[in-house]
Coordinates of C-alpha atoms in Angstrom, one line a residue:
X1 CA -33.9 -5.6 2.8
X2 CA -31.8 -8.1 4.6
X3 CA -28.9 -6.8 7.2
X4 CA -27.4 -10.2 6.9
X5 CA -23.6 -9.6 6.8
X6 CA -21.0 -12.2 5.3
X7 CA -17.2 -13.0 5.9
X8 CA -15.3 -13.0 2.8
X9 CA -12.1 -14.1 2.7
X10 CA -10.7 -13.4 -0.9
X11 CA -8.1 -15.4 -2.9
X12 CA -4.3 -14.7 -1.5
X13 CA -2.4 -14.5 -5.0
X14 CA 1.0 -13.0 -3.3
X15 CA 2.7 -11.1 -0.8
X16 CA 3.1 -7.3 -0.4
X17 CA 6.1 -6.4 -2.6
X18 CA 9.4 -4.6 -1.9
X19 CA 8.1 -1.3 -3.5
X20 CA 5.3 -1.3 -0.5
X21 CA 5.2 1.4 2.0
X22 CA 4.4 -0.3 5.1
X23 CA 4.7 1.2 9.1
X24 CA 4.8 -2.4 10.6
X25 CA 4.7 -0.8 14.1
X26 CA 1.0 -1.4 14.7
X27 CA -1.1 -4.5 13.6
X28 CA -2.8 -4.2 11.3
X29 CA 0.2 -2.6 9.5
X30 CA -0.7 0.6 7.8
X31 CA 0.3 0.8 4.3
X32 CA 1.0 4.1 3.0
X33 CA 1.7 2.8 -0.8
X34 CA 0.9 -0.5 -2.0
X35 CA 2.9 -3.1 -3.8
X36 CA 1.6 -6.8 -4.8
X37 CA 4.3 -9.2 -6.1
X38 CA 2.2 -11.7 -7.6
X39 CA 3.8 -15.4 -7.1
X40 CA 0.4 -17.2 -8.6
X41 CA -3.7 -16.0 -9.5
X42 CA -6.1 -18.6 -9.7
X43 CA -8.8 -15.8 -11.9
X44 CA -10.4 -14.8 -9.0
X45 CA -12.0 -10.5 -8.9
X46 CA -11.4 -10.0 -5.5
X47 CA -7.6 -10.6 -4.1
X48 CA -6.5 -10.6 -0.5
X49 CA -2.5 -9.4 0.4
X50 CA -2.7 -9.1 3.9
X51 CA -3.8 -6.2 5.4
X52 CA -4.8 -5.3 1.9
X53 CA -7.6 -6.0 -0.6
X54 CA -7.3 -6.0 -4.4
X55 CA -10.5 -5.8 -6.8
X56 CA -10.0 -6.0 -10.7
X57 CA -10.6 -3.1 -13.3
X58 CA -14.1 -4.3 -14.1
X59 CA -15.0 -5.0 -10.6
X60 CA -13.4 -1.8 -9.2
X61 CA -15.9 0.1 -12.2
X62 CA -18.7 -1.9 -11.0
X63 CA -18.4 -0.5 -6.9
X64 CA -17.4 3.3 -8.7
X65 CA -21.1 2.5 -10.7
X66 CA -23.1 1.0 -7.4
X67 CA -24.3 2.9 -4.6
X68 CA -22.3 0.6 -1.8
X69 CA -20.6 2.2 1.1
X70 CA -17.5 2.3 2.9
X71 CA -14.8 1.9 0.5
X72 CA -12.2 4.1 -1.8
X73 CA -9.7 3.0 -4.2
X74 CA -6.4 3.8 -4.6
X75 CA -3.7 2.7 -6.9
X76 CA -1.8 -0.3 -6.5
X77 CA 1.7 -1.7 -8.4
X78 CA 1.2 -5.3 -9.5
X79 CA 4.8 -7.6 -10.3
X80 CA 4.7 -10.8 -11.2
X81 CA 7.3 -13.1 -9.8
X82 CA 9.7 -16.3 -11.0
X83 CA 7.1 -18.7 -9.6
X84 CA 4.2 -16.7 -11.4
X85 CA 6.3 -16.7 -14.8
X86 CA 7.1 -20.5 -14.5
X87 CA 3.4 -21.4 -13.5
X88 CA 1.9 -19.0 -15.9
X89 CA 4.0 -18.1 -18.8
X90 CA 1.6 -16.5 -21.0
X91 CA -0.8 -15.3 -18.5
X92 CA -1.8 -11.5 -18.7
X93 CA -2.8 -9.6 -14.9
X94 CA -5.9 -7.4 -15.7
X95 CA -5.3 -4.2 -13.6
X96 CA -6.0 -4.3 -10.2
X97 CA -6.9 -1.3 -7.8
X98 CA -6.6 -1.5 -4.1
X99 CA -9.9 -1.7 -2.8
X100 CA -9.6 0.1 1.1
X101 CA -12.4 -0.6 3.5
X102 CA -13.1 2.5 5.0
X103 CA -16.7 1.8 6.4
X104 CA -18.0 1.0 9.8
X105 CA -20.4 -2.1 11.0
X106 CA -23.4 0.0 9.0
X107 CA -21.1 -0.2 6.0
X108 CA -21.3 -2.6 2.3
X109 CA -17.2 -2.5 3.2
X110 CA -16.2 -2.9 6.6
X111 CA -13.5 -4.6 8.6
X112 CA -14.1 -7.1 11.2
X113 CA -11.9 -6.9 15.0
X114 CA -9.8 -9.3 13.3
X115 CA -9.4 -7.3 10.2
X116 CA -11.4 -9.5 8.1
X117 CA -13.6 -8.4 5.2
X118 CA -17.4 -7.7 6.0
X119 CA -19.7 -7.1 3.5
X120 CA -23.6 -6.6 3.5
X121 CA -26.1 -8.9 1.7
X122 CA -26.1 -6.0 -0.9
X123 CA -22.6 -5.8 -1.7
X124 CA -22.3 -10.0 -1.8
X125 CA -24.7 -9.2 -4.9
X126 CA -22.6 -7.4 -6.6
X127 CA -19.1 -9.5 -5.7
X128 CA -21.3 -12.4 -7.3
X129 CA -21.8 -10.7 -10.3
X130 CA -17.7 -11.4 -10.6
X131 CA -15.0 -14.5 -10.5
X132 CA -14.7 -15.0 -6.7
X133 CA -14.6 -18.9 -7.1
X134 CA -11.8 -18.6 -4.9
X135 CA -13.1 -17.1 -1.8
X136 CA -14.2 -18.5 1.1
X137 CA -17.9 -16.7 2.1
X138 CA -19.2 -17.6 5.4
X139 CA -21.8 -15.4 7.5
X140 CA -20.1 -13.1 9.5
X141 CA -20.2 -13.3 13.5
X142 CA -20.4 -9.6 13.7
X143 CA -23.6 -7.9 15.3

């Protein structure tokens, strides 16, 4: 079993909308409810709205049917903005769940000192398995 552990930075499709509950005071912010205003999405599974991560219906199933650790999802809104409409006019969102890393460094899910997402060798696997054509994997400098 390998304890590599990779740095994936996930396709940023939007910003956090005006519906999202957000205490600003400490960084990262803590988001009590989650909003996505979508201004483009290149496919991609796994979505990045800073300090937030987004996975898709089928990829949010996949982690409920895997054994992986440190994560728990929650419901997310999804909009679609003037830019998204003009870009994409007849382009659907699948629904999205908000994917929160709650594991530590002995985690699938964790969160690096700068709030980036660490996953094992194992949960790379499975993100794999998905569209993540978008996201930038790189090993992760974490012990």
């Amino acid at each position: 079993m390998s304890n590599n552990r990779w740095q994936v930075s996930p396709e940023v499709a939007g910003a956090l909308g005006e519906n999202a509950i957000i205490d600003s005071s400490t960084h990262p912010p803590k988001v009590g409810r989650l909003h996505c205003h979508f201004d483009g999405w290149l496919g991609d599974d796994l979505l990045e709205v800073f300090p937030c991560f987004l996975v898709s219906e089928r990829l949010a199933r996949a982690v409920q049917q895997s054994n992986l650790t440190g994560w728990r999802l929650a419901t997310v809104e999804v909009t679609k903005g003037m830019e998204f409409e003009e870009l994409y006019p007849n382009r659907d969102l699948p629904k999205f769940s908000w994917l929160q890393v709650t594991g530590d460094s002995a985690a699938d899910f964790s969160l690096s000192a700068e709030f980036r997402l660490i996953v094992s060798e194992k949960a790379l696997r499975l993100l794999r398995c998905f569209i993540i054509e978008n996201a930038l994997i790189e090993p992760a400098n974490e012990p």
